[in-house]
Amino acid sequence: MSATNTAMIPVITVHGIAAEPGVTPAPSVYERSLIDSLAAQSLPEHIGVLVDGNRRWAAQRGLSTREGHAAGAERIIDFLGWCTELNIPRVTLYMLSTENLKRPAGELSGLISVIDEFLNRLVASRVGPVNAVGNIAMLPQSLRATLEQAITASTLPGVQVNIAVGYGGRQEIADAVRELLRDAAAAGTSVQELAASLSVTDINQRLYTRGMPDPDLLIRTSGEQRLSGFMTWQSAYSELYFCRALWPDFTRVDFLRALRDYAGRNRRFGS
């Protein structure tokens, strides 16, 4: 994220225009035609993104894993700029899963330091409010402190950026049920009474994303076609879009194509 880190990242070529991660060229004629084809009412209000492929991107270039994550973080800044241009109100970024926390200490420390730097950069970019989505208690103290500072410092209107760290879909549901049971016990409600009255809303109100609308569109890069525990509950009726590009190579054209694909779908919500 710093000049020292990004200086080692090779230039990505986007439709013949040199673009380092963190630099977005002016829209091409094709990009502008894609933008013009998208009606405001057809755009998603909440996009979830699995930013996948950073390690493979680095390996293909003989770079360290940390450099791959740094390039991915720079691409996130680009992505949030594109969302700002299109007035997308909310984005959730899957950046650190509960499984990621089990990686070897050396790799994990590099990833955490990149996220730490990214959060500082995010505040400086003044994109919009920042929110944490995950079991924050699982995070190292240093990252938790940076995240809390970013949340406090990011008060300007704009794209709401949800940072999914220490996140796992099954863990989220288990935590929601645990909170529900504790609330019932505190209220003197028996297990039998709770079972009789339990509703979907009761779970919704205790998820990490409580108070937020479910994602309309989930995007995963790198060619993998699975959600890997991302928003397991909330994605019941989300539209899914899988892109072959590794995340640091994900371009504005790729994003616009995802939005065009979304706009052409007939959302039935199970009906």
Short mmCIF file of C-alpha atoms in Angstrom, two decimals:
data_model
loop_
_atom_site.label_atom_id
_atom_site.label_comp_id
_atom_site.label_asym_id
_atom_site.label_seq_id
_atom_site.Cartn_x
_atom_site.Cartn_y
_atom_site.Cartn_z
CA MET A 1 0.00 0.00 0.00
CA SER A 2 2.89 2.35 0.68
CA ALA A 3 5.13 3.56 -2.11
CA THR A 4 7.74 1.02 -1.01
CA ASN A 5 5.34 -1.87 -1.41
CA THR A 6 3.64 -0.84 -4.64
CA ALA A 7 6.89 0.01 -6.37
CA MET A 8 7.65 -3.71 -6.61
CA ILE A 9 4.31 -4.52 -8.25
CA PRO A 10 4.45 -4.96 -12.05
CA VAL A 11 2.29 -2.86 -14.31
CA ILE A 12 -1.04 -4.41 -15.32
CA THR A 13 -2.17 -3.73 -18.87
CA VAL A 14 -5.85 -2.87 -19.25
CA HIS A 15 -6.95 -2.83 -22.89
CA GLY A 16 -3.55 -1.57 -23.97
CA ILE A 17 -3.38 1.16 -21.29
CA ALA A 18 -0.69 0.76 -18.64
CA ALA A 19 -2.31 0.77 -15.21
CA GLU A 20 -0.62 -0.04 -11.95
CA PRO A 21 -2.88 -1.32 -9.19
CA GLY A 22 -4.32 1.82 -7.65
CA VAL A 23 -4.48 3.70 -10.97
CA THR A 24 -7.60 3.64 -13.15
CA PRO A 25 -7.33 5.04 -16.72
CA ALA A 26 -10.06 7.23 -18.16
CA PRO A 27 -12.93 5.14 -19.57
CA SER A 28 -12.40 3.81 -23.08
CA VAL A 29 -15.10 4.11 -25.73
CA TYR A 30 -16.16 0.52 -24.98
CA GLU A 31 -16.28 1.19 -21.24
CA ARG A 32 -18.35 4.30 -21.82
CA SER A 33 -20.79 2.33 -23.96
CA LEU A 34 -21.15 -0.21 -21.16
CA ILE A 35 -21.76 2.54 -18.61
CA ASP A 36 -24.35 4.19 -20.86
CA SER A 37 -26.19 0.88 -21.25
CA LEU A 38 -26.76 0.57 -17.49
CA ALA A 39 -29.91 2.20 -16.17
CA ALA A 40 -29.60 3.48 -12.61
CA GLN A 41 -32.59 1.43 -11.48
CA SER A 42 -30.98 -1.77 -12.78
CA LEU A 43 -27.88 -1.47 -10.60
CA PRO A 44 -27.47 -3.47 -7.38
CA GLU A 45 -27.68 -1.61 -4.10
CA HIS A 46 -25.41 -4.01 -2.24
CA ILE A 47 -22.49 -5.88 -3.82
CA GLY A 48 -20.46 -8.53 -2.05
CA VAL A 49 -17.01 -9.32 -3.44
CA LEU A 50 -14.75 -12.31 -2.84
CA VAL A 51 -11.39 -10.74 -3.69
CA ASP A 52 -9.74 -14.00 -4.73
CA GLY A 53 -6.55 -14.75 -6.64
CA ASN A 54 -3.94 -12.50 -5.00
CA ARG A 55 -1.56 -15.35 -4.19
CA ARG A 56 -1.79 -16.89 -7.65
CA TRP A 57 -1.26 -13.48 -9.23
CA ALA A 58 1.92 -13.03 -7.20
CA ALA A 59 3.17 -16.56 -7.93
CA GLN A 60 2.75 -16.04 -11.68
CA ARG A 61 5.03 -13.01 -11.42
CA GLY A 62 7.60 -14.43 -9.05
CA LEU A 63 6.50 -12.08 -6.28
CA SER A 64 5.89 -12.72 -2.61
CA THR A 65 2.44 -13.51 -1.27
CA ARG A 66 2.47 -10.21 0.58
CA GLU A 67 3.07 -8.33 -2.68
CA GLY A 68 0.10 -10.14 -4.19
CA HIS A 69 -2.12 -9.08 -1.30
CA ALA A 70 -0.78 -5.51 -1.59
CA ALA A 71 -1.69 -5.45 -5.30
CA GLY A 72 -5.14 -6.78 -4.42
CA ALA A 73 -5.61 -4.05 -1.82
CA GLU A 74 -4.76 -1.41 -4.40
CA ARG A 75 -7.33 -2.90 -6.76
CA ILE A 76 -9.94 -2.60 -4.03
CA ILE A 77 -9.31 1.14 -3.91
CA ASP A 78 -9.91 1.23 -7.68
CA PHE A 79 -13.06 -0.84 -7.30
CA LEU A 80 -14.50 1.47 -4.66
CA GLY A 81 -13.85 4.38 -6.99
CA TRP A 82 -15.86 2.65 -9.72
CA CYS A 83 -18.69 2.06 -7.23
CA THR A 84 -18.60 5.73 -6.28
CA GLU A 85 -18.87 6.75 -9.95
CA LEU A 86 -21.96 4.56 -10.37
CA ASN A 87 -23.56 5.49 -7.02
CA ILE A 88 -23.49 1.93 -5.67
CA PRO A 89 -24.48 2.54 -2.03
CA ARG A 90 -22.99 -0.51 -0.28
CA VAL A 91 -20.13 -2.98 -0.77
CA THR A 92 -19.00 -5.90 1.40
CA LEU A 93 -15.43 -7.12 0.86
CA TYR A 94 -14.41 -10.63 1.93
CA MET A 95 -10.84 -9.96 3.06
CA LEU A 96 -10.02 -12.33 5.93
CA SER A 97 -11.93 -15.51 6.66
CA THR A 98 -11.85 -17.59 9.83
CA GLU A 99 -9.94 -20.18 7.76
CA ASN A 100 -7.36 -17.53 6.76
CA LEU A 101 -6.58 -17.07 10.44
CA LYS A 102 -5.27 -20.65 10.48
CA ARG A 103 -2.60 -19.99 7.83
CA PRO A 104 1.11 -20.18 8.73
CA ALA A 105 2.19 -17.31 10.97
CA GLY A 106 4.52 -15.78 8.38
CA GLU A 107 1.87 -15.61 5.66
CA LEU A 108 -0.83 -14.48 8.06
CA SER A 109 1.27 -11.64 9.44
CA GLY A 110 1.90 -10.37 5.90
CA LEU A 111 -1.81 -10.46 5.05
CA ILE A 112 -2.77 -8.71 8.28
CA SER A 113 -0.20 -5.97 7.74
CA VAL A 114 -1.60 -5.38 4.23
CA ILE A 115 -5.16 -5.13 5.60
CA ASP A 116 -3.91 -2.77 8.29
CA GLU A 117 -2.31 -0.49 5.68
CA PHE A 118 -5.38 -0.77 3.46
CA LEU A 119 -7.66 0.43 6.26
CA ASN A 120 -5.51 3.52 6.76
CA ARG A 121 -5.58 4.14 3.02
CA LEU A 122 -9.34 3.65 2.97
CA VAL A 123 -9.85 6.34 5.59
CA ALA A 124 -7.59 8.71 3.67
CA SER A 125 -9.52 8.07 0.43
CA ARG A 126 -12.72 9.35 2.10
CA VAL A 127 -14.86 6.90 0.13
CA GLY A 128 -17.58 6.60 2.76
CA PRO A 129 -18.42 5.01 6.11
CA VAL A 130 -16.55 1.85 7.11
CA ASN A 131 -18.17 -1.04 8.97
CA ALA A 132 -16.79 -4.32 10.31
CA VAL A 133 -18.48 -7.62 9.44
CA GLY A 134 -17.13 -10.61 11.32
CA ASN A 135 -16.09 -11.94 14.70
CA ILE A 136 -13.79 -9.07 15.58
CA ALA A 137 -12.70 -10.75 18.81
CA MET A 138 -10.81 -13.32 16.71
CA LEU A 139 -8.53 -10.68 15.17
CA PRO A 140 -5.06 -9.75 16.41
CA GLN A 141 -5.24 -6.75 18.73
CA SER A 142 -3.31 -4.48 16.36
CA LEU A 143 -5.67 -5.09 13.45
CA ARG A 144 -8.69 -4.77 15.69
CA ALA A 145 -7.49 -1.37 16.88
CA THR A 146 -6.89 -0.15 13.32
CA LEU A 147 -10.33 -1.36 12.25
CA GLU A 148 -12.03 0.38 15.16
CA GLN A 149 -10.13 3.58 14.35
CA ALA A 150 -11.18 3.36 10.69
CA ILE A 151 -14.82 2.94 11.68
CA THR A 152 -14.66 5.97 13.97
CA ALA A 153 -12.77 8.15 11.47
CA SER A 154 -14.94 7.36 8.42
CA THR A 155 -18.01 9.52 8.87
CA LEU A 156 -18.46 11.12 5.45
CA PRO A 157 -21.36 10.02 3.23
CA GLY A 158 -20.57 7.78 0.29
CA VAL A 159 -20.22 4.09 -0.45
CA GLN A 160 -20.64 2.11 2.77
CA VAL A 161 -17.67 -0.26 2.89
CA ASN A 162 -18.19 -3.39 4.95
CA ILE A 163 -14.91 -5.12 5.75
CA ALA A 164 -15.47 -8.86 6.27
CA VAL A 165 -12.58 -9.92 8.52
CA GLY A 166 -12.54 -12.83 10.92
CA TYR A 167 -15.59 -13.84 8.91
CA GLY A 168 -17.13 -17.25 8.28
CA GLY A 169 -20.71 -17.88 7.23
CA ARG A 170 -21.23 -20.85 9.54
CA GLN A 171 -19.50 -19.04 12.39
CA GLU A 172 -21.83 -16.09 11.84
CA ILE A 173 -24.95 -18.26 12.12
CA ALA A 174 -23.57 -20.04 15.20
CA ASP A 175 -22.81 -16.67 16.82
CA ALA A 176 -26.32 -15.43 15.98
CA VAL A 177 -27.92 -18.49 17.57
CA ARG A 178 -25.64 -18.17 20.60
CA GLU A 179 -26.72 -14.54 21.05
CA LEU A 180 -30.35 -15.51 20.60
CA LEU A 181 -30.09 -18.14 23.35
CA ARG A 182 -28.37 -15.71 25.70
CA ASP A 183 -31.05 -13.08 25.07
CA ALA A 184 -33.76 -15.63 25.75
CA ALA A 185 -32.10 -16.73 28.99
CA ALA A 186 -31.74 -13.12 30.13
CA ALA A 187 -35.44 -12.56 29.43
CA GLY A 188 -36.44 -15.72 31.30
CA THR A 189 -37.71 -17.41 28.12
CA SER A 190 -37.54 -21.20 28.17
CA VAL A 191 -36.01 -23.22 25.34
CA GLN A 192 -39.47 -24.58 24.53
CA GLU A 193 -40.92 -21.07 24.29
CA LEU A 194 -38.03 -19.94 22.13
CA ALA A 195 -38.44 -22.89 19.77
CA ALA A 196 -42.15 -22.14 19.38
CA SER A 197 -41.60 -18.48 18.52
CA LEU A 198 -38.30 -18.61 16.61
CA SER A 199 -38.43 -16.84 13.24
CA VAL A 200 -36.10 -15.93 10.37
CA THR A 201 -36.25 -12.33 11.58
CA ASP A 202 -34.88 -13.41 14.96
CA ILE A 203 -31.75 -14.75 13.22
CA ASN A 204 -31.48 -11.76 10.86
CA GLN A 205 -31.42 -9.35 13.78
CA ARG A 206 -28.37 -11.07 15.26
CA LEU A 207 -26.18 -11.53 12.19
CA TYR A 208 -23.00 -9.51 11.69
CA THR A 209 -24.91 -7.65 8.96
CA ARG A 210 -27.89 -6.77 11.13
CA GLY A 211 -29.71 -3.73 9.84
CA MET A 212 -28.31 -4.09 6.31
CA PRO A 213 -30.08 -5.34 3.19
CA ASP A 214 -28.88 -8.67 1.80
CA PRO A 215 -26.45 -8.45 -1.13
CA ASP A 216 -28.09 -8.23 -4.54
CA LEU A 217 -24.95 -9.37 -6.34
CA LEU A 218 -21.97 -11.47 -5.27
CA ILE A 219 -18.84 -11.36 -7.42
CA ARG A 220 -15.98 -13.85 -7.14
CA THR A 221 -12.79 -13.51 -9.13
CA SER A 222 -10.07 -16.06 -10.04
CA GLY A 223 -12.37 -18.54 -11.79
CA GLU A 224 -13.46 -20.36 -8.62
CA GLN A 225 -17.20 -20.99 -8.56
CA ARG A 226 -18.09 -21.29 -4.89
CA LEU A 227 -18.85 -18.87 -2.06
CA SER A 228 -16.47 -20.38 0.53
CA GLY A 229 -18.73 -19.48 3.43
CA PHE A 230 -19.27 -15.87 2.38
CA MET A 231 -22.67 -14.55 3.46
CA THR A 232 -24.10 -18.06 3.74
CA TRP A 233 -27.39 -16.83 5.20
CA GLN A 234 -27.69 -13.54 3.32
CA SER A 235 -26.97 -14.95 -0.16
CA ALA A 236 -30.17 -17.02 -0.39
CA TYR A 237 -31.47 -14.88 -3.27
CA SER A 238 -28.31 -13.08 -4.35
CA GLU A 239 -27.26 -13.17 -7.98
CA LEU A 240 -23.84 -14.79 -8.43
CA TYR A 241 -21.21 -13.72 -10.94
CA PHE A 242 -17.91 -15.55 -11.42
CA CYS A 243 -15.03 -13.91 -13.25
CA ARG A 244 -11.88 -15.68 -14.45
CA ALA A 245 -9.59 -12.68 -13.80
CA LEU A 246 -7.42 -12.85 -10.70
CA TRP A 247 -8.41 -10.04 -8.36
CA PRO A 248 -5.42 -7.71 -9.02
CA ASP A 249 -6.22 -8.06 -12.76
CA PHE A 250 -9.93 -7.30 -12.29
CA THR A 251 -10.69 -4.25 -14.43
CA ARG A 252 -13.45 -1.70 -14.70
CA VAL A 253 -14.58 -3.50 -17.86
CA ASP A 254 -14.88 -6.74 -15.88
CA PHE A 255 -16.97 -4.90 -13.30
CA LEU A 256 -19.21 -3.29 -15.89
CA ARG A 257 -19.77 -6.65 -17.55
CA ALA A 258 -20.81 -8.08 -14.19
CA LEU A 259 -23.29 -5.24 -13.76
CA ARG A 260 -24.61 -5.71 -17.30
CA ASP A 261 -25.10 -9.42 -16.60
CA TYR A 262 -26.90 -8.61 -13.34
CA ALA A 263 -29.15 -6.06 -15.04
CA GLY A 264 -30.26 -8.69 -17.55
CA ARG A 265 -31.38 -11.22 -14.97
CA ASN A 266 -34.97 -11.79 -13.87
CA ARG A 267 -34.87 -11.88 -10.08
CA ARG A 268 -37.68 -14.06 -8.79
CA PHE A 269 -36.74 -14.40 -5.08
CA GLY A 270 -37.94 -17.99 -5.01
CA SER A 271 -41.35 -17.30 -6.55
#
